[in-house]
Amino acid sequence: MNERYAARPVVVDCDPGHDDALALLLAAGDPRLRLLGVTTVAGNQTLDKTTRNALRILSLAGAADVPVAAGCDRPLVGELTVAEDIHGPSGLDGPDLDVPVAGAVDVHGVELMRRLIVGSAEPVTLIATGPLTNVALLLRGHPEVAPNVRRVVLMGGSTDRGNTTPYGEFNIVTDPEAADIVLRSGLPTTMIGLNVTHRALATTEIIAEFHGLGTRLGAVCADLMTFFAGTYHRVFGFEHPPVHDPIAVAAVIDPSIVRTVAVPVAVELTGTYTRGATVVDLHRRTGRDPNADVAVGLEVAAFWRLLMAAVRRLGGVPGPAARR
Ligand code: BDR
Ligand code: CA
């Protein structure tokens, strides 16, 4: 069978973002996935910037035929606070990126998701690597899509501490109401939180491996991770930056990459200091039914092998070193 049609259909909803960029490359480059479309949301940067960044990355990856649609430009409640301290003024600082060869399609991101899901012969996996605003609006506004959603796999939350507030992770803190809607939707949901993503570090060796691919795409990945390393060191004192978002994609490609437990998860909506925290009932003390498969373990080396293979497979023009 043609590999493209045997592959699992996915839609990626994202806010690129350095690690979202790697998530897009993994989704576009792994033969086990069929990337039906990409929708963007305000988060790491404003919507115009996250949309442009998604287009720039897909162009560079030779995947400009994948439709991209801009979704929500703010959270369901309250104002947007972007993560400029981590991702820079462009949302994707570091490499010099070309003007994208294609523009966004002229339809709202939530509507593109709806069309792709209802139009798919096979249930679609929704991979969300930004605030959950678009996904929440889709599930609330178009409940008819639910039977054709195979699973929602989201990067967000944590079983322990946060990165935006002491207990809140960025994607959930940015739009807690949206996360609450998704986690209470009844759809099969996988939560990939900081407790595992903080183990996937773009070390100096990983950056060298990106350079070693000898392509412009590999060099861009290296430059992205070098910038990310600088901001993570400045803001958090981390020696190497964690790449959160591609782990959500990897978990769809090969579920054995993450170990999960089925547990109840709630989003704190009212806490004085903890709004946006994911309250993960690991020890089953609430008596509630499980509503998410929460990642608690990660096969780090296998994850990086997947990601490198995808970037290698996407190929592209020779990189700066290879051209010399
Ligand atoms: C999440 O927040 C963003 O800055 C990253 O892109 C990732 O999705 C990590 O907390
Ligand atoms: Ca993200």
mmCIF file of C-alpha atoms and ligand atoms in Angstrom:
data_model
loop_
_atom_site.group_PDB
_atom_site.id
_atom_site.type_symbol
_atom_site.label_atom_id
_atom_site.label_comp_id
_atom_site.label_asym_id
_atom_site.label_seq_id
_atom_site.Cartn_x
_atom_site.Cartn_y
_atom_site.Cartn_z
ATOM 1 C CA MET A 1 0.000 0.000 0.000
ATOM 2 C CA ASN A 2 1.178 3.547 -0.641
ATOM 3 C CA GLU A 3 2.954 4.637 2.544
ATOM 4 C CA ARG A 4 1.118 7.981 2.562
ATOM 5 C CA TYR A 5 -2.251 6.259 2.840
ATOM 6 C CA ALA A 6 -1.225 3.623 5.379
ATOM 7 C CA ALA A 7 -0.062 6.393 7.680
ATOM 8 C CA ARG A 8 -2.098 7.688 10.627
ATOM 9 C CA PRO A 9 -3.895 10.987 9.913
ATOM 10 C CA VAL A 10 -3.019 13.824 12.288
ATOM 11 C CA VAL A 11 -3.695 17.532 12.675
ATOM 12 C CA VAL A 12 -1.180 19.605 14.630
ATOM 13 C CA ASP A 13 -2.476 22.635 16.528
ATOM 14 C CA CYS A 14 0.518 24.726 17.604
ATOM 15 C CA ASP A 15 2.113 28.067 18.524
ATOM 16 C CA PRO A 16 5.653 27.939 17.030
ATOM 17 C CA GLY A 17 7.771 28.310 19.107
ATOM 18 C CA HIS A 18 11.135 26.538 18.967
ATOM 19 C CA ASP A 19 9.910 23.171 20.201
ATOM 20 C CA ASP A 20 6.690 23.440 18.165
ATOM 21 C CA ALA A 21 8.953 23.797 15.116
ATOM 22 C CA LEU A 22 10.569 20.447 15.925
ATOM 23 C CA ALA A 23 7.093 18.969 16.483
ATOM 24 C CA LEU A 24 6.074 20.099 12.987
ATOM 25 C CA LEU A 25 9.217 18.605 11.454
ATOM 26 C CA LEU A 26 8.595 15.289 13.183
ATOM 27 C CA ALA A 27 4.952 15.255 12.060
ATOM 28 C CA ALA A 28 5.900 16.126 8.480
ATOM 29 C CA GLY A 29 8.931 13.862 8.299
ATOM 30 C CA ASP A 30 7.873 10.571 9.860
ATOM 31 C CA PRO A 31 6.351 8.121 7.355
ATOM 32 C CA ARG A 32 3.940 6.722 9.949
ATOM 33 C CA LEU A 33 2.014 9.991 10.077
ATOM 34 C CA ARG A 34 -0.025 11.807 7.458
ATOM 35 C CA LEU A 35 -0.092 15.501 8.362
ATOM 36 C CA LEU A 36 -3.514 16.619 7.142
ATOM 37 C CA GLY A 37 -3.176 20.200 8.302
ATOM 38 C CA VAL A 38 -1.710 22.627 10.808
ATOM 39 C CA THR A 39 -3.657 25.141 12.840
ATOM 40 C CA THR A 40 -2.117 27.924 14.846
ATOM 41 C CA VAL A 41 -3.010 29.595 18.099
ATOM 42 C CA ALA A 42 -1.749 32.570 20.060
ATOM 43 C CA GLY A 43 0.619 31.456 22.804
ATOM 44 C CA ASN A 44 4.377 31.664 22.565
ATOM 45 C CA GLN A 45 3.796 34.713 20.387
ATOM 46 C CA THR A 46 0.866 36.543 18.850
ATOM 47 C CA LEU A 47 -1.225 34.684 16.277
ATOM 48 C CA ASP A 48 0.235 36.475 13.242
ATOM 49 C CA LYS A 49 3.727 35.422 14.322
ATOM 50 C CA THR A 50 2.910 31.808 15.238
ATOM 51 C CA THR A 51 1.130 31.419 11.895
ATOM 52 C CA ARG A 52 4.038 32.880 9.941
ATOM 53 C CA ASN A 53 6.436 30.658 11.855
ATOM 54 C CA ALA A 54 4.432 27.510 11.050
ATOM 55 C CA LEU A 55 4.470 28.498 7.379
ATOM 56 C CA ARG A 56 8.209 29.214 7.453
ATOM 57 C CA ILE A 57 9.012 25.844 8.997
ATOM 58 C CA LEU A 58 6.778 23.874 6.615
ATOM 59 C CA SER A 59 8.281 25.721 3.625
ATOM 60 C CA LEU A 60 11.774 24.896 4.784
ATOM 61 C CA ALA A 61 10.765 21.264 5.265
ATOM 62 C CA GLY A 62 9.389 21.015 1.717
ATOM 63 C CA ALA A 63 5.900 20.557 3.171
ATOM 64 C CA ALA A 64 4.317 23.799 1.981
ATOM 65 C CA ASP A 65 1.433 21.780 0.524
ATOM 66 C CA VAL A 66 0.150 21.087 4.053
ATOM 67 C CA PRO A 67 -2.705 23.555 4.700
ATOM 68 C CA VAL A 68 -2.112 26.004 7.549
ATOM 69 C CA ALA A 69 -4.936 28.034 9.095
ATOM 70 C CA ALA A 70 -4.783 30.689 11.777
ATOM 71 C CA GLY A 71 -7.057 30.028 14.726
ATOM 72 C CA CYS A 72 -7.700 31.963 17.926
ATOM 73 C CA ASP A 73 -5.757 35.107 18.722
ATOM 74 C CA ARG A 74 -6.428 35.085 22.463
ATOM 75 C CA PRO A 75 -7.449 32.737 25.269
ATOM 76 C CA LEU A 76 -11.123 32.091 25.995
ATOM 77 C CA VAL A 77 -10.886 34.261 29.123
ATOM 78 C CA GLY A 78 -8.513 37.125 29.882
ATOM 79 C CA GLU A 79 -5.571 38.523 28.009
ATOM 80 C CA LEU A 80 -2.739 36.793 26.178
ATOM 81 C CA THR A 81 0.728 36.819 27.750
ATOM 82 C CA VAL A 82 3.331 35.618 25.255
ATOM 83 C CA ALA A 83 6.596 33.808 26.064
ATOM 84 C CA GLU A 84 8.964 36.302 24.460
ATOM 85 C CA ASP A 85 11.585 35.654 27.136
ATOM 86 C CA ILE A 86 11.879 32.064 25.874
ATOM 87 C CA HIS A 87 11.118 32.274 22.134
ATOM 88 C CA GLY A 88 12.206 35.849 21.296
ATOM 89 C CA PRO A 89 10.342 38.723 19.626
ATOM 90 C CA SER A 90 9.646 36.677 16.458
ATOM 91 C CA GLY A 91 8.592 33.559 18.370
ATOM 92 C CA LEU A 92 11.293 31.674 16.466
ATOM 93 C CA ASP A 93 14.485 33.647 17.043
ATOM 94 C CA GLY A 94 17.882 32.219 16.158
ATOM 95 C CA PRO A 95 18.139 31.082 12.537
ATOM 96 C CA ASP A 96 17.628 33.211 9.438
ATOM 97 C CA LEU A 97 14.442 31.834 7.948
ATOM 98 C CA ASP A 98 13.208 32.530 4.428
ATOM 99 C CA VAL A 99 9.884 34.049 3.519
ATOM 100 C CA PRO A 100 7.371 31.156 3.350
ATOM 101 C CA VAL A 101 6.514 29.925 -0.134
ATOM 102 C CA ALA A 102 2.810 29.532 0.725
ATOM 103 C CA GLY A 103 0.339 31.559 2.767
ATOM 104 C CA ALA A 104 -2.278 30.445 5.253
ATOM 105 C CA VAL A 105 -5.579 29.205 3.866
ATOM 106 C CA ASP A 106 -8.458 31.648 4.113
ATOM 107 C CA VAL A 107 -10.459 29.822 6.749
ATOM 108 C CA HIS A 108 -10.396 29.918 10.557
ATOM 109 C CA GLY A 109 -8.221 27.281 12.197
ATOM 110 C CA VAL A 110 -11.155 25.757 14.067
ATOM 111 C CA GLU A 111 -13.056 25.410 10.798
ATOM 112 C CA LEU A 112 -10.058 23.813 9.070
ATOM 113 C CA MET A 113 -9.823 21.268 11.896
ATOM 114 C CA ARG A 114 -13.527 20.539 11.582
ATOM 115 C CA ARG A 115 -13.312 20.031 7.829
ATOM 116 C CA LEU A 116 -10.244 17.817 8.038
ATOM 117 C CA ILE A 117 -11.799 15.637 10.738
ATOM 118 C CA VAL A 118 -15.206 15.173 9.155
ATOM 119 C CA GLY A 119 -13.582 14.641 5.764
ATOM 120 C CA SER A 120 -11.217 11.920 6.930
ATOM 121 C CA ALA A 121 -12.014 8.302 6.136
ATOM 122 C CA GLU A 122 -10.131 7.298 9.270
ATOM 123 C CA PRO A 123 -10.330 8.836 12.779
ATOM 124 C CA VAL A 124 -7.913 11.726 13.186
ATOM 125 C CA THR A 125 -5.468 12.247 16.044
ATOM 126 C CA LEU A 126 -5.317 15.853 17.246
ATOM 127 C CA ILE A 127 -1.872 16.824 18.492
ATOM 128 C CA ALA A 128 -1.958 20.062 20.473
ATOM 129 C CA THR A 129 1.322 21.765 21.355
ATOM 130 C CA GLY A 130 0.057 25.190 22.360
ATOM 131 C CA PRO A 131 -2.740 26.628 24.499
ATOM 132 C CA LEU A 132 -5.901 24.577 23.925
ATOM 133 C CA THR A 133 -8.138 27.436 22.753
ATOM 134 C CA ASN A 134 -8.742 26.111 19.227
ATOM 135 C CA VAL A 135 -9.309 22.531 20.363
ATOM 136 C CA ALA A 136 -11.784 23.622 23.056
ATOM 137 C CA LEU A 137 -13.772 25.731 20.601
ATOM 138 C CA LEU A 138 -13.824 22.852 18.128
ATOM 139 C CA LEU A 139 -15.154 20.385 20.708
ATOM 140 C CA ARG A 140 -17.715 22.839 22.095
ATOM 141 C CA GLY A 141 -18.854 24.304 18.773
ATOM 142 C CA HIS A 142 -18.780 21.129 16.680
ATOM 143 C CA PRO A 143 -19.487 18.141 18.921
ATOM 144 C CA GLU A 144 -20.254 16.114 15.783
ATOM 145 C CA VAL A 145 -16.504 15.753 15.172
ATOM 146 C CA ALA A 146 -15.978 13.685 18.339
ATOM 147 C CA PRO A 147 -16.645 10.222 16.833
ATOM 148 C CA ASN A 148 -13.968 10.853 14.215
ATOM 149 C CA VAL A 149 -11.341 12.062 16.699
ATOM 150 C CA ARG A 150 -9.156 9.109 17.581
ATOM 151 C CA ARG A 151 -7.405 10.833 20.462
ATOM 152 C CA VAL A 152 -6.187 14.224 21.658
ATOM 153 C CA VAL A 153 -2.500 14.180 22.508
ATOM 154 C CA LEU A 154 -1.507 17.389 24.223
ATOM 155 C CA MET A 155 1.690 18.843 25.525
ATOM 156 C CA GLY A 156 0.787 20.659 28.690
ATOM 157 C CA GLY A 157 0.633 20.529 32.454
ATOM 158 C CA SER A 158 2.778 18.507 34.787
ATOM 159 C CA THR A 159 2.503 15.931 37.520
ATOM 160 C CA ASP A 160 4.776 18.141 39.614
ATOM 161 C CA ARG A 161 5.882 21.765 39.302
ATOM 162 C CA GLY A 162 5.201 24.341 36.599
ATOM 163 C CA ASN A 163 7.314 26.621 34.428
ATOM 164 C CA THR A 164 5.110 29.715 34.220
ATOM 165 C CA THR A 165 3.851 29.810 37.790
ATOM 166 C CA PRO A 166 5.162 27.550 40.566
ATOM 167 C CA TYR A 167 2.514 24.930 39.706
ATOM 168 C CA GLY A 168 1.357 26.006 36.252
ATOM 169 C CA GLU A 169 2.760 25.006 32.856
ATOM 170 C CA PHE A 170 2.651 27.605 30.040
ATOM 171 C CA ASN A 171 0.078 26.023 27.680
ATOM 172 C CA ILE A 172 -2.427 25.368 30.452
ATOM 173 C CA VAL A 173 -1.821 28.634 32.325
ATOM 174 C CA THR A 174 -2.342 30.579 29.088
ATOM 175 C CA ASP A 175 -5.871 29.181 28.667
ATOM 176 C CA PRO A 176 -7.038 27.181 31.688
ATOM 177 C CA GLU A 177 -10.711 27.203 30.649
ATOM 178 C CA ALA A 178 -9.821 25.690 27.286
ATOM 179 C CA ALA A 179 -7.750 22.972 28.962
ATOM 180 C CA ASP A 180 -10.631 22.261 31.325
ATOM 181 C CA ILE A 181 -13.013 21.813 28.376
ATOM 182 C CA VAL A 182 -10.645 19.435 26.606
ATOM 183 C CA LEU A 183 -9.903 17.359 29.700
ATOM 184 C CA ARG A 184 -13.606 17.056 30.493
ATOM 185 C CA SER A 185 -14.608 16.299 26.879
ATOM 186 C CA GLY A 186 -14.688 12.535 27.321
ATOM 187 C CA LEU A 187 -12.356 12.034 24.347
ATOM 188 C CA PRO A 188 -9.379 9.716 24.796
ATOM 189 C CA THR A 189 -6.659 12.135 25.874
ATOM 190 C CA THR A 190 -2.947 11.812 26.468
ATOM 191 C CA MET A 191 -1.221 14.473 28.552
ATOM 192 C CA ILE A 192 2.499 14.961 27.998
ATOM 193 C CA GLY A 193 3.649 17.204 30.833
ATOM 194 C CA LEU A 194 6.823 18.857 32.019
ATOM 195 C CA ASN A 195 7.541 15.877 34.269
ATOM 196 C CA VAL A 196 8.608 13.974 31.135
ATOM 197 C CA THR A 197 9.506 16.763 28.685
ATOM 198 C CA HIS A 198 12.181 18.044 31.047
ATOM 199 C CA ARG A 199 14.065 14.826 30.346
ATOM 200 C CA ALA A 200 14.368 15.463 26.589
ATOM 201 C CA LEU A 201 17.256 17.902 26.538
ATOM 202 C CA ALA A 202 18.843 19.363 23.431
ATOM 203 C CA THR A 203 22.388 18.760 24.611
ATOM 204 C CA THR A 204 25.537 19.954 22.852
ATOM 205 C CA GLU A 205 25.768 16.467 21.285
ATOM 206 C CA ILE A 206 22.210 16.721 19.927
ATOM 207 C CA ILE A 207 22.957 20.144 18.437
ATOM 208 C CA ALA A 208 26.113 18.726 16.832
ATOM 209 C CA GLU A 209 24.056 15.863 15.435
ATOM 210 C CA PHE A 210 21.665 18.335 13.800
ATOM 211 C CA HIS A 211 24.654 20.113 12.217
ATOM 212 C CA GLY A 212 26.064 16.745 11.166
ATOM 213 C CA LEU A 213 23.013 16.068 8.986
ATOM 214 C CA GLY A 214 24.685 18.439 6.522
ATOM 215 C CA THR A 215 21.459 20.088 5.396
ATOM 216 C CA ARG A 216 20.112 23.611 5.778
ATOM 217 C CA LEU A 217 17.201 22.112 7.717
ATOM 218 C CA GLY A 218 19.616 20.448 10.139
ATOM 219 C CA ALA A 219 21.512 23.737 10.530
ATOM 220 C CA VAL A 220 18.245 25.583 11.250
ATOM 221 C CA CYS A 221 17.361 23.003 13.934
ATOM 222 C CA ALA A 222 20.802 23.494 15.462
ATOM 223 C CA ASP A 223 20.399 27.285 15.421
ATOM 224 C CA LEU A 224 16.922 27.024 16.949
ATOM 225 C CA MET A 225 18.220 24.842 19.771
ATOM 226 C CA THR A 226 21.238 27.095 20.334
ATOM 227 C CA PHE A 227 18.930 30.093 20.826
ATOM 228 C CA PHE A 228 16.616 28.010 23.024
ATOM 229 C CA ALA A 229 19.604 26.911 25.122
ATOM 230 C CA GLY A 230 20.472 30.549 25.745
ATOM 231 C CA THR A 231 17.007 31.556 26.920
ATOM 232 C CA TYR A 232 16.494 28.429 29.044
ATOM 233 C CA HIS A 233 19.839 29.059 30.673
ATOM 234 C CA ARG A 234 19.054 32.725 31.306
ATOM 235 C CA VAL A 235 15.490 32.219 32.563
ATOM 236 C CA PHE A 236 15.653 28.848 34.332
ATOM 237 C CA GLY A 237 19.363 28.202 34.789
ATOM 238 C CA PHE A 238 19.045 24.951 32.786
ATOM 239 C CA GLU A 239 22.276 23.636 31.302
ATOM 240 C CA HIS A 240 20.385 22.336 28.239
ATOM 241 C CA PRO A 241 16.911 23.247 26.962
ATOM 242 C CA PRO A 242 14.038 20.751 27.153
ATOM 243 C CA VAL A 243 12.151 20.148 23.905
ATOM 244 C CA HIS A 244 8.566 19.672 25.015
ATOM 245 C CA ASP A 245 6.325 19.583 21.968
ATOM 246 C CA PRO A 246 7.808 16.905 19.668
ATOM 247 C CA ILE A 247 7.294 14.354 22.442
ATOM 248 C CA ALA A 248 3.532 14.642 21.856
ATOM 249 C CA VAL A 249 4.125 13.772 18.189
ATOM 250 C CA ALA A 250 6.524 10.953 19.060
ATOM 251 C CA ALA A 251 3.911 9.438 21.387
ATOM 252 C CA VAL A 252 1.550 9.137 18.411
ATOM 253 C CA ILE A 253 4.178 7.623 16.136
ATOM 254 C CA ASP A 254 5.376 5.105 18.706
ATOM 255 C CA PRO A 255 3.364 4.886 21.945
ATOM 256 C CA SER A 256 6.141 2.853 23.587
ATOM 257 C CA ILE A 257 8.219 6.068 23.734
ATOM 258 C CA VAL A 258 6.147 7.274 26.688
ATOM 259 C CA ARG A 259 4.839 5.295 29.624
ATOM 260 C CA THR A 260 1.442 6.520 30.729
ATOM 261 C CA VAL A 261 -0.967 5.952 33.597
ATOM 262 C CA ALA A 262 -4.736 6.420 33.323
ATOM 263 C CA VAL A 263 -5.687 8.848 36.104
ATOM 264 C CA PRO A 264 -8.061 11.712 36.902
ATOM 265 C CA VAL A 265 -6.759 15.153 35.924
ATOM 266 C CA ALA A 266 -8.446 18.462 36.740
ATOM 267 C CA VAL A 267 -7.432 21.987 35.844
ATOM 268 C CA GLU A 268 -7.347 24.503 38.664
ATOM 269 C CA LEU A 269 -9.470 27.436 37.540
ATOM 270 C CA THR A 270 -9.825 29.425 40.747
ATOM 271 C CA GLY A 271 -6.703 28.935 42.899
ATOM 272 C CA THR A 272 -5.236 32.042 44.458
ATOM 273 C CA TYR A 273 -1.725 31.032 43.399
ATOM 274 C CA THR A 274 -2.395 27.952 41.301
ATOM 275 C CA ARG A 275 -4.756 28.927 38.450
ATOM 276 C CA GLY A 276 -3.806 26.798 35.445
ATOM 277 C CA ALA A 277 -2.215 23.994 37.468
ATOM 278 C CA THR A 278 -3.002 20.445 36.387
ATOM 279 C CA VAL A 279 -4.148 18.517 39.448
ATOM 280 C CA VAL A 280 -3.087 14.966 38.613
ATOM 281 C CA ASP A 281 -4.513 12.371 40.976
ATOM 282 C CA LEU A 282 -1.644 9.903 40.684
ATOM 283 C CA HIS A 283 -2.572 8.055 43.872
ATOM 284 C CA ARG A 284 -6.288 7.946 43.082
ATOM 285 C CA ARG A 285 -7.365 9.853 46.174
ATOM 286 C CA THR A 286 -10.313 11.731 44.635
ATOM 287 C CA GLY A 287 -12.379 8.705 43.683
ATOM 288 C CA ARG A 288 -12.923 10.242 40.253
ATOM 289 C CA ASP A 289 -12.759 8.230 37.068
ATOM 290 C CA PRO A 290 -9.602 8.565 34.956
ATOM 291 C CA ASN A 291 -9.971 11.093 32.149
ATOM 292 C CA ALA A 292 -6.444 11.117 30.743
ATOM 293 C CA ASP A 293 -3.448 8.929 30.067
ATOM 294 C CA VAL A 294 -0.706 10.917 31.733
ATOM 295 C CA ALA A 295 2.902 10.427 30.685
ATOM 296 C CA VAL A 296 5.157 9.401 33.543
ATOM 297 C CA GLY A 297 8.108 7.904 31.662
ATOM 298 C CA LEU A 298 10.055 8.704 28.488
ATOM 299 C CA GLU A 299 12.462 6.679 26.343
ATOM 300 C CA VAL A 300 14.801 9.586 25.733
ATOM 301 C CA ALA A 301 17.242 7.970 23.283
ATOM 302 C CA ALA A 302 14.445 6.454 21.197
ATOM 303 C CA PHE A 303 12.739 9.854 21.061
ATOM 304 C CA TRP A 304 15.835 11.574 19.686
ATOM 305 C CA ARG A 305 16.350 8.782 17.146
ATOM 306 C CA LEU A 306 12.824 9.388 15.815
ATOM 307 C CA LEU A 307 13.329 13.115 15.594
ATOM 308 C CA MET A 308 16.734 12.895 13.876
ATOM 309 C CA ALA A 309 15.396 10.341 11.405
ATOM 310 C CA ALA A 310 12.503 12.635 10.494
ATOM 311 C CA VAL A 311 14.750 15.654 9.934
ATOM 312 C CA ARG A 312 17.139 13.488 7.901
ATOM 313 C CA ARG A 313 14.267 12.133 5.839
ATOM 314 C CA LEU A 314 12.974 15.626 5.059
ATOM 315 C CA GLY A 315 16.428 16.274 3.567
ATOM 316 C CA GLY A 316 16.611 19.548 1.698
ATOM 317 C CA VAL A 317 19.444 21.634 0.334
ATOM 318 C CA PRO A 318 22.965 21.243 1.752
ATOM 319 C CA GLY A 319 23.671 23.249 4.882
ATOM 320 C CA PRO A 320 26.311 25.964 5.342
ATOM 321 C CA ALA A 321 29.093 23.553 6.400
ATOM 322 C CA ALA A 322 28.284 21.033 3.673
ATOM 323 C CA ARG A 323 28.386 23.766 1.023
ATOM 324 C CA ARG A 324 31.944 24.858 1.875
HETATM 325 C C1 BDR B 1 5.213 24.681 26.332
HETATM 326 O O1 BDR B 1 5.189 26.115 26.351
HETATM 327 C C2 BDR B 1 5.771 26.624 25.196
HETATM 328 O O2 BDR B 1 6.676 27.657 25.490
HETATM 329 C C3 BDR B 1 6.412 25.476 24.471
HETATM 330 O O3 BDR B 1 6.285 25.656 23.078
HETATM 331 C C4 BDR B 1 5.652 24.276 24.959
HETATM 332 O O4 BDR B 1 4.515 24.018 24.175
HETATM 333 C C5 BDR B 1 6.111 24.205 27.454
HETATM 334 O O5 BDR B 1 5.622 24.647 28.676
HETATM 335 CA CA CA B 2 4.199 25.081 22.043
#
